[in-house]
CSV table of C-alpha atoms in Angstrom, one decimal:
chain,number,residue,atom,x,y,z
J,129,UNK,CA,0.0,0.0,0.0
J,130,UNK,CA,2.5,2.6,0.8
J,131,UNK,CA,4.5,1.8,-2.3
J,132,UNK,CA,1.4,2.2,-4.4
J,133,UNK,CA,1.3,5.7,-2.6
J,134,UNK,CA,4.9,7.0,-3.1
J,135,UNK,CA,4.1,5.8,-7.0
J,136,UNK,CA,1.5,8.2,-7.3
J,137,UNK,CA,3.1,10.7,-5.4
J,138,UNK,CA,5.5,10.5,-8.0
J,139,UNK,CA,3.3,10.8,-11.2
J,140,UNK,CA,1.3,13.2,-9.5
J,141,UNK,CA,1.1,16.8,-11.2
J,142,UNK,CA,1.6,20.3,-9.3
J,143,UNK,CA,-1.7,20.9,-7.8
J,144,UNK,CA,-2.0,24.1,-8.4
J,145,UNK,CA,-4.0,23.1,-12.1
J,146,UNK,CA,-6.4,21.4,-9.7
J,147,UNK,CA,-6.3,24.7,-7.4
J,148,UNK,CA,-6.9,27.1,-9.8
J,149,UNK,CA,-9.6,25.2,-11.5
J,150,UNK,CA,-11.6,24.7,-8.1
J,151,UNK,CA,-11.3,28.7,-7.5
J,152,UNK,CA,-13.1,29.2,-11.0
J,153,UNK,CA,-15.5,27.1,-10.4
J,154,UNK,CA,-16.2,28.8,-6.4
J,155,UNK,CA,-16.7,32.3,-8.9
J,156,UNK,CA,-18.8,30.9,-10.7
J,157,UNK,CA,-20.8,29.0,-8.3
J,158,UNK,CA,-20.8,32.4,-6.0
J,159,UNK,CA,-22.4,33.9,-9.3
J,160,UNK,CA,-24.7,31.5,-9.9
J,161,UNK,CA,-26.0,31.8,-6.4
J,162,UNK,CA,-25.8,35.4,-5.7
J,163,UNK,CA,-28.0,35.5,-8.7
J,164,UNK,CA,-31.1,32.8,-8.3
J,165,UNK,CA,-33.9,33.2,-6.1
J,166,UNK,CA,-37.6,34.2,-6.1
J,167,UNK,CA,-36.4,37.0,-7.6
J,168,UNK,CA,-33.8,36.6,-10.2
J,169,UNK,CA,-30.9,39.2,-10.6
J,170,UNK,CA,-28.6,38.5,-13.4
J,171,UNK,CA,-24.8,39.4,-13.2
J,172,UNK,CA,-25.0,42.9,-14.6
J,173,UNK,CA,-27.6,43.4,-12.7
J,174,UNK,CA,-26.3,42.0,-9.4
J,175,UNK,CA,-22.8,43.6,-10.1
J,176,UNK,CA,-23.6,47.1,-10.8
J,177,UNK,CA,-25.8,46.9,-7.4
J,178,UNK,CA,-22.7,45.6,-5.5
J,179,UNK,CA,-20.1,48.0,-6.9
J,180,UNK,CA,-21.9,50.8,-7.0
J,181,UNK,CA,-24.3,50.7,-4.3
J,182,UNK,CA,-24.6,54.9,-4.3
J,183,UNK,CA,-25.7,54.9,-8.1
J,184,UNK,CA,-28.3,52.4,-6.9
J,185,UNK,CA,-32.2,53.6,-7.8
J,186,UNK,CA,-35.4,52.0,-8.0
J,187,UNK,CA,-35.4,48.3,-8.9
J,188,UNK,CA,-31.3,48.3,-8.9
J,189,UNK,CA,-31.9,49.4,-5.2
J,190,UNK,CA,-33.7,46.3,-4.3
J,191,UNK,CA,-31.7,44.2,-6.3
J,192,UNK,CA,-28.9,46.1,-4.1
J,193,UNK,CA,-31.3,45.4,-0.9
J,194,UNK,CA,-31.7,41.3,-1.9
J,195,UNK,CA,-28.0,40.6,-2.8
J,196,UNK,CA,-26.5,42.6,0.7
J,197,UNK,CA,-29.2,41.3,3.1
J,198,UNK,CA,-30.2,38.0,1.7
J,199,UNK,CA,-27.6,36.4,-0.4
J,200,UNK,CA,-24.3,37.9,-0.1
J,201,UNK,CA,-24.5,36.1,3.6
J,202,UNK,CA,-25.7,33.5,2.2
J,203,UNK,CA,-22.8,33.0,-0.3
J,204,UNK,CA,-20.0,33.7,2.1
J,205,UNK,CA,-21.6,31.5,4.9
J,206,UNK,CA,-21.3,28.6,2.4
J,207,UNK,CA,-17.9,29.2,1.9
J,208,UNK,CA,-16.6,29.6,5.1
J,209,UNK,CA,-18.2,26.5,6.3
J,210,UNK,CA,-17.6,24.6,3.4
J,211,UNK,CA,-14.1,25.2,4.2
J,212,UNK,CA,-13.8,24.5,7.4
J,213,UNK,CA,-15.9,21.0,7.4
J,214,UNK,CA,-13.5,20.2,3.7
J,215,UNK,CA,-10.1,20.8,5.9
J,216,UNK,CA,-11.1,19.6,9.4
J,217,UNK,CA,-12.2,16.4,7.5
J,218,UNK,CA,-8.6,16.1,5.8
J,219,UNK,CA,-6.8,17.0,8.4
J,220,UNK,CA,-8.7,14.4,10.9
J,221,UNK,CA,-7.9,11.8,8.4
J,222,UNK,CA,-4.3,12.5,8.6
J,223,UNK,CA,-4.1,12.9,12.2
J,224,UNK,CA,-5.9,9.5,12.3
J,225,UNK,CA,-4.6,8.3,9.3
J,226,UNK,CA,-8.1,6.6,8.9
J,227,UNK,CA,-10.3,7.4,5.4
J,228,UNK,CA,-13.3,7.1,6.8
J,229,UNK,CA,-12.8,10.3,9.6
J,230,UNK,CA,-15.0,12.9,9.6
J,231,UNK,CA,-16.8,15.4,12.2
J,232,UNK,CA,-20.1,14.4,11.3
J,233,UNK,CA,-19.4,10.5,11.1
J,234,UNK,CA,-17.4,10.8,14.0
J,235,UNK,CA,-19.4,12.5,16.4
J,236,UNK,CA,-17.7,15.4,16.6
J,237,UNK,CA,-20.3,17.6,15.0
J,238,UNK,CA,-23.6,16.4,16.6
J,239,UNK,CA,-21.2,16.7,19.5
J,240,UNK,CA,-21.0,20.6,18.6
J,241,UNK,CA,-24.6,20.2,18.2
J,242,UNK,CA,-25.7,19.4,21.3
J,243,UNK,CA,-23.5,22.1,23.1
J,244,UNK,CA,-25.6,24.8,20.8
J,245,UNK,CA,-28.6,23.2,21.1
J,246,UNK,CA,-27.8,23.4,25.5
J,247,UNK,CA,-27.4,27.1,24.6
J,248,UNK,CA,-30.9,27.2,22.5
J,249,UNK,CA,-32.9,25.7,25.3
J,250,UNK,CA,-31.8,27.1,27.9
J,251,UNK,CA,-31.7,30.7,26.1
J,252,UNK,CA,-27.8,31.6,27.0
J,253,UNK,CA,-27.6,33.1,23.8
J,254,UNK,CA,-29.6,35.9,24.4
J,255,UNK,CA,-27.3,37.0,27.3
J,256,UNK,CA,-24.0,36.8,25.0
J,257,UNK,CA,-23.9,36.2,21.8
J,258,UNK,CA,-20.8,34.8,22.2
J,259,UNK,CA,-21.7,31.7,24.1
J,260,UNK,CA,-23.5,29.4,21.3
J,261,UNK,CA,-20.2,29.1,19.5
J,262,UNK,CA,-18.1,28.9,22.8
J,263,UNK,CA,-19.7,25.9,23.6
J,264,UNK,CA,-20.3,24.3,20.7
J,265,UNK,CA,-16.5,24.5,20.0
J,266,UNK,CA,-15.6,23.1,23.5
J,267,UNK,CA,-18.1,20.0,22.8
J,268,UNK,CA,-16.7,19.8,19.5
J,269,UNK,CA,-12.8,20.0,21.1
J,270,UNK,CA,-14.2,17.2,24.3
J,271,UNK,CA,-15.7,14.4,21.2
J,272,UNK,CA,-12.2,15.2,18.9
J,273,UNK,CA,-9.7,14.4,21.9
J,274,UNK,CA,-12.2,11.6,23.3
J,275,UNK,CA,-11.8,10.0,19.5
J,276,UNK,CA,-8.3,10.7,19.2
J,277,UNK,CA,-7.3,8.6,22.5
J,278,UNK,CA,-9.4,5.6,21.0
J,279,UNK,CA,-7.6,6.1,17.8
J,280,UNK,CA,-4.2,6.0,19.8
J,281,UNK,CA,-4.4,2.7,21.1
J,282,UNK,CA,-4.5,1.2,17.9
J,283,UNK,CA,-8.6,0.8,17.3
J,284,UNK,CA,-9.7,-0.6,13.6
J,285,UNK,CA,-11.2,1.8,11.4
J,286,UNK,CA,-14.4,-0.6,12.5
J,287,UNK,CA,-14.0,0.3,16.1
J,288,UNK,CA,-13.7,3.4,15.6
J,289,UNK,CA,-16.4,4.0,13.5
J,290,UNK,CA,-18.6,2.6,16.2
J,291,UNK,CA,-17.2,4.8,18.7
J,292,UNK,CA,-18.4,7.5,16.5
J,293,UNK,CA,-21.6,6.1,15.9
J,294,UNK,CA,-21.8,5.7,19.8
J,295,UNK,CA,-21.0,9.4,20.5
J,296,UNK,CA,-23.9,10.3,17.8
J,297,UNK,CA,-26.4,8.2,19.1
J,298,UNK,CA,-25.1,9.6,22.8
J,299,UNK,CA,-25.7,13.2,21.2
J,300,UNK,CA,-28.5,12.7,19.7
J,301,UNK,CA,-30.3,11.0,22.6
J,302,UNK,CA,-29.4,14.3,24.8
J,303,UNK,CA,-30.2,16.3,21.5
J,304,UNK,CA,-34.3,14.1,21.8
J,305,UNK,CA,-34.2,14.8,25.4
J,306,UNK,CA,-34.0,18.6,25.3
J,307,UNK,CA,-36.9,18.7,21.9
J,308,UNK,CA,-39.1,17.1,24.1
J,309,UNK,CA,-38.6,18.9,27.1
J,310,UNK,CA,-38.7,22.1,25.0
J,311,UNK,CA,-41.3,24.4,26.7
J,312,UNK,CA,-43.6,25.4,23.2
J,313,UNK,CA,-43.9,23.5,19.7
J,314,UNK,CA,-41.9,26.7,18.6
J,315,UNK,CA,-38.8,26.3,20.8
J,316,UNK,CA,-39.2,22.4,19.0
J,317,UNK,CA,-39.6,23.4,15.5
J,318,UNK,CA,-37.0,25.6,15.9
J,319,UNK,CA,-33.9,23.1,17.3
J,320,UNK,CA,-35.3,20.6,14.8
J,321,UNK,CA,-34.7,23.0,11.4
J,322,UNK,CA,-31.6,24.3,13.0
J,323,UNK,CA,-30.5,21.2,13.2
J,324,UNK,CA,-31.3,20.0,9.8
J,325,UNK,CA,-28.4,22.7,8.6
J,326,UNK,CA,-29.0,25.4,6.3
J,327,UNK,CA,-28.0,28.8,4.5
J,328,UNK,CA,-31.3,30.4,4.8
J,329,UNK,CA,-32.0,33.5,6.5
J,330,UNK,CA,-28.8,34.2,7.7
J,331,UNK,CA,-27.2,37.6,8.3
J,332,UNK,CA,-24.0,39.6,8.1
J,333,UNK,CA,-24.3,38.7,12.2
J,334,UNK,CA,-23.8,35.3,11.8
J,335,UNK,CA,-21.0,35.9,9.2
J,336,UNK,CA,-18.9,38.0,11.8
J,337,UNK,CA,-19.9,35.8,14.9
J,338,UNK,CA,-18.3,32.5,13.0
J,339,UNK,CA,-15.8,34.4,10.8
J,340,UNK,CA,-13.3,34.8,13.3
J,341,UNK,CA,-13.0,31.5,14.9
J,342,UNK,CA,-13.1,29.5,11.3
J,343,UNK,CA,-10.2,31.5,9.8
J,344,UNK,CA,-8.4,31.1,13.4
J,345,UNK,CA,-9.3,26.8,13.0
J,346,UNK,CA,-8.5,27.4,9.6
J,347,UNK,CA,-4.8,28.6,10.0
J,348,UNK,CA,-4.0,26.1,12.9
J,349,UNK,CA,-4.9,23.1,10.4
J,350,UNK,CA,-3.0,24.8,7.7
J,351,UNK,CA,0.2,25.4,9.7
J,352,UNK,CA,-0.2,21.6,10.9
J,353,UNK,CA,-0.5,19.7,7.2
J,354,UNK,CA,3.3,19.4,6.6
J,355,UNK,CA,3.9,17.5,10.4
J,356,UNK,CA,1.0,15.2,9.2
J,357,UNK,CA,3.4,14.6,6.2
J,358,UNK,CA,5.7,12.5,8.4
J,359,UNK,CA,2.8,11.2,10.8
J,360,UNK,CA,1.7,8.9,7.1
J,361,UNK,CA,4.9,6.8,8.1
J,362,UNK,CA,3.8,6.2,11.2
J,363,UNK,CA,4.3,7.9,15.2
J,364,UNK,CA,7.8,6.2,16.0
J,365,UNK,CA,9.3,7.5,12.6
J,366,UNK,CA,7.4,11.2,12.8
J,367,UNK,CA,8.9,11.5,16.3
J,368,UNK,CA,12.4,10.6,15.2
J,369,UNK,CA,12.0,13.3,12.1
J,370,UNK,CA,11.2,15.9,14.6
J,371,UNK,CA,7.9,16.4,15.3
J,372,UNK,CA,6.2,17.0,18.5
J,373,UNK,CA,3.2,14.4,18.4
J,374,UNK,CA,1.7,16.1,21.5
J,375,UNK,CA,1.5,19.3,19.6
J,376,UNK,CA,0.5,18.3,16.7
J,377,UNK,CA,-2.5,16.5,18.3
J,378,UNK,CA,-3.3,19.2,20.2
J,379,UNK,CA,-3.2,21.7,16.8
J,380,UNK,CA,-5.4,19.0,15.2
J,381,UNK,CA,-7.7,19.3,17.8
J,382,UNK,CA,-8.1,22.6,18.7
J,383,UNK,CA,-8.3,23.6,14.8
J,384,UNK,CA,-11.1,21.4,13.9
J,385,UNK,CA,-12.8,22.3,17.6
J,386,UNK,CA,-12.5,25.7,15.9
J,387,UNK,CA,-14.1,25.2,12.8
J,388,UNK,CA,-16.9,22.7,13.4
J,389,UNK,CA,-18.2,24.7,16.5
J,390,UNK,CA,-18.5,27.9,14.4
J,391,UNK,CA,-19.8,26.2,12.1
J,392,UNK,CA,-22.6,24.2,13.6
J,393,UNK,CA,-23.2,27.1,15.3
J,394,UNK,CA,-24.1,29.6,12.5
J,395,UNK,CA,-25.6,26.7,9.9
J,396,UNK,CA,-26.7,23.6,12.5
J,397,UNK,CA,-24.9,20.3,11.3
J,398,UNK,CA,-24.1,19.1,8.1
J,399,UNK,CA,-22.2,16.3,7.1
J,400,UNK,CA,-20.4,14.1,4.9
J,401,UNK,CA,-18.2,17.1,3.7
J,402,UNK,CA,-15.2,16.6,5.3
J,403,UNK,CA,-15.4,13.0,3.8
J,404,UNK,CA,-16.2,12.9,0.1
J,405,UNK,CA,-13.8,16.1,-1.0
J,406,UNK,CA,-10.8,14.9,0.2
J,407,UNK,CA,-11.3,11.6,-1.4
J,408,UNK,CA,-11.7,13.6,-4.6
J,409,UNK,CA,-8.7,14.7,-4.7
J,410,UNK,CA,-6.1,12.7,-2.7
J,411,UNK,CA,-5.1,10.5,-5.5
J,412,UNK,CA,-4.4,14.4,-7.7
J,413,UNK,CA,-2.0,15.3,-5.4
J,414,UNK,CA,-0.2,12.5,-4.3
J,415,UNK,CA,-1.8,11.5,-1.0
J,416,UNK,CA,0.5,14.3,0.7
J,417,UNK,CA,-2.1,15.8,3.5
J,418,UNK,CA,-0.4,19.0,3.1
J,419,UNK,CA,-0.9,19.3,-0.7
J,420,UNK,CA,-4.5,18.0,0.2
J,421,UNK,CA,-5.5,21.1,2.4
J,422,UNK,CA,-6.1,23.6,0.2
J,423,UNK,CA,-8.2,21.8,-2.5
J,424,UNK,CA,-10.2,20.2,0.4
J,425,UNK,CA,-10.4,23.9,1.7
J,426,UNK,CA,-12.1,24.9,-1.9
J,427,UNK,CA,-13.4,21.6,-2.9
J,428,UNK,CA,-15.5,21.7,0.3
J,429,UNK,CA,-17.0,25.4,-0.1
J,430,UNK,CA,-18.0,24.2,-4.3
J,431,UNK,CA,-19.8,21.5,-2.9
J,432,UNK,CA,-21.3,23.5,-0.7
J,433,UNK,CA,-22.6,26.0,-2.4
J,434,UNK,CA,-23.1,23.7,-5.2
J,435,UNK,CA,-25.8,22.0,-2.9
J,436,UNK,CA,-27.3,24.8,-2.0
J,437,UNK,CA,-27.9,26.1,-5.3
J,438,UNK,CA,-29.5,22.6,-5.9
J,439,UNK,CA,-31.9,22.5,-3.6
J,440,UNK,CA,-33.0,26.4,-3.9
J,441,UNK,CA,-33.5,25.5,-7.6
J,442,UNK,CA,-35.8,21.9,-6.9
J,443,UNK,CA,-37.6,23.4,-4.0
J,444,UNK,CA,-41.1,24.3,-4.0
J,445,UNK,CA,-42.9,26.4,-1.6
J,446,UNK,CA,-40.9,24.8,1.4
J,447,UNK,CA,-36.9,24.8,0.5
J,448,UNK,CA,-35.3,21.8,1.9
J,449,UNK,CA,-32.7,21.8,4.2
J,450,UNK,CA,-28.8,22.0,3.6
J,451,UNK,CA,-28.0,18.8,5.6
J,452,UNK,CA,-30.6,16.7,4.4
J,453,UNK,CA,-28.8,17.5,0.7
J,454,UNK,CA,-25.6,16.9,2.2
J,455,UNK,CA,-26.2,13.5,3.5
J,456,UNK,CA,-28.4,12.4,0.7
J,457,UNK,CA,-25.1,13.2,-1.4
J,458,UNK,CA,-22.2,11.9,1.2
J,459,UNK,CA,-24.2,8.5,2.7
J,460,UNK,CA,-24.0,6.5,-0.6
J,461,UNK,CA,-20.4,8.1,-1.0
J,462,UNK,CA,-19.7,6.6,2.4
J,463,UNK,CA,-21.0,2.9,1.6
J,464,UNK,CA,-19.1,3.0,-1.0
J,465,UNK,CA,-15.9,3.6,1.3
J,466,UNK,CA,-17.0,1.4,3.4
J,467,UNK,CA,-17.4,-1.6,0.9
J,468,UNK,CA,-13.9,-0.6,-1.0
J,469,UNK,CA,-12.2,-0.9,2.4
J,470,UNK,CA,-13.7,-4.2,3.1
J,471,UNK,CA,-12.5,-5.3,-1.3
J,472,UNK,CA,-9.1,-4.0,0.2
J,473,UNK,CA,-8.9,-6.3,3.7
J,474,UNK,CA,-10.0,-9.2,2.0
C-alpha cells in the first residue's frame, strides 16, 4: 500500500492546475447563487448593485437590498463552512490516518450540536452572543480528543467508527431529550430546522460571529499539514523526524474544535463534507495531507454552495434543508468507502 502511494506521489502533477480550477469554479458558483432566487438578478444586474451601491435607484436598489441582506450572507456563509468542514475532515484523516474520519461521522459535529442546542434551550444566547459558538466549540474539542485517544491505542477503522456512531447516538439521545422537554412547539420546531443545517436566512451577524474562529481553525490546520506529512509513516518515525506528536495532536484538535463549532453554530450540522472532498482529490495530489488542504479547503466550499444552489432550484414552496442534501449526497459516497475498504482487507 505505501509503495502504491509513493508511485502516485511520484506521477502526480503540481496541484496548483487542480487549485486554480476549483477557485473558478467557487466564482462561478458564488455567481450563480448570488443571482437565483424568487427574484432573479442577473450578473450585470447584481454587479452594478454591488459596486456601485450609491448609483443604486429603484429596482437596482432592491436588487442592491436582496443581494447585501439575503444572499451575499448566504454565499460567504457557504464558503466559510464549506471550508472549514473540507479541511477539518482532511486533516482528521491524517491525524488518524483513517479514510473514513469525519466530524459528522465521528461524532464530533452532533457533538458541537448538542453544546448549541444546550445554549438554544436554555436561552444563554440571548445573554452573549458569544456563548453558542463557545460551547459548541468546546463539545466539539471534548468528542475530537475523546476519538483521538481511542484512535491511539490502535482501534480498527471498524471500532472506531462505532465509537463514532456511539458518541452520535449519545448526542443525539441528549439532543431528543432537550426537543421534548422544549417548553412550546416553537422552541421544537426551531432546534429541529436548525439542526437540519441550512444557508437560509442568515445575516451579516452570523457571518462575523463565526468568521473569526473559522479563519483562526483554519490557520491552525494549515500550519499543521506538513507535520502530518511524516505522521503517514507512522508515530515512532514522525517522532524521530522531529515532530512534537503532542503538539500536533493538540493543533489538530483545537483547529477542527475551531471550525466545526462555528460552524454548527451559525448553519446547524451538516455532514459528509469533510469525507467525500478529500477523497476527490487525494489520489491528484499524491496522497500528501499538506498538498491536500487547500483543494479540500475549496473543494468543500463548491460543494457547498453547489448544494445549495441545488436545492433552492428543486424546492417548491418549502426549500429543503442543507444537511438533508448533504447527507443524501455523502451517505451513498460513504458505503461506497466502506465496501472498498472491506475489497481491500479481503
Amino acid at each position: 500500500m505505501m509503495h502504491r502511494h509513493k508511485n502516485a506521489a511520484a506521477r502526480a502533477p503540481h496541484p496548483w492546475l487542480l487549485n486554480a480550477g476549483l477557485f473558478a469554479a467557487l466564482l462561478l458558483l458564488s455567481a450563480i447563487s448570488l443571482g437565483i432566487g424568487s427574484v432573479p438578478i442577473g450578473v450585470a444586474d447584481w454587479w452594478q448593485a454591488v459596486a456601485s451601491p450609491g448609483m443604486a435607484e429603484g429596482l437596482a436598489l432592491r436588487h442592491q437590498a436582496i443581494i447585501e441582506e439575503i444572499r451575499l450572507p448566504r454565499v460567504l456563509l457557504g464558503v466559510l463552512v464549506g471550508m472549514s468542514l473540507g479541511v477539518c475532515g482532511a486533516s482528521l484523516q491524517g491525524l488518524l490516518r483513517n479514510p473514513l474520519a469525519e466530524p459528522g461521522i465521528l461524532g464530533v459535529s452532533s457533538s458541537a450540536g448538542l453544546g448549541a442546542v444546550v445554549c438554544i434551550y436554555f436561552g444563554l444566547w440571548h445573554w452573549n452572543a458569544w456563548l453558542l459558538p463557545t460551547v459548541a466549540m468546546a463539545s466539539a474539542a471534548l468528542a475530537t480528543f475523546v476519538l483521538y485517544r481511542i484512535a491511539r491505542r490502535g482501534a480498527s477503522n471498524l471500532t472506531l467508527i462505532l465509537a463514532g456512531v456511539a458518541m452520535s447516538a449519545l448526542t443525539g439521545a441528549l439532543i431528543s431529550l432537550a426537543i421534548n422537554l422544549a417548553p412550546t412547539p416553537t422552541d421544537m420546531q426551531d432546534i429541529v430546522l436548525w439542526l437540519m443545517g441550512s444557508l437560509a436566512d442568515r445575516s451579516f451577524d452570523e457571518v462575523r460571529l463565526s468568521l473569526p474562529f473559522i479563519v483562526l481553525g483554519l490557520l491552525i490546520l494549515a500550519f499543521s499539514s506538513r507535520q502530518l506529512d511524516a505522521l503517514t509513516l507512522g508515530e515512532d518515525e514522525a517522532a524521530s523526524m522531529g515532530v512534537s506528536l503532542p503538539r500536533l495532536r493538540a493543533q489538530i484538535i483545537a483547529g477542527t474544535a475551531l471550525c466545526v463549532g462555528a460552524s454548527v453554530a451559525v448553519t446547524g450540522t451538516i455532514g459528509f463534507i469533510g469525507l467525500v472532498v478529500p477523497h476527490l482529490f487525494r489520489r491528484a495530489v499524491g496522497y500528501r495531507p499538506s498538498a491536500l488542504i487547500l483543494p479540500s479547503a475549496l473543494g468543500g466550499a463548491v460543494l457547498l454552495l453547489a448544494a445549495d444552489i441545488a436545492l433552492r432550484l428543486l424546492s417548491g414552496r418549502v426549500e429543503l434543508m442543507l444537511g438533508v442534501v448533504t447527507a443524501l449526497i455523502g451517505a451513498p459516497f460513504f458505503f461506497y468507502l466502506v465496501l472498498r475498504e472491506r475489497w481491500r482487507s479481503r
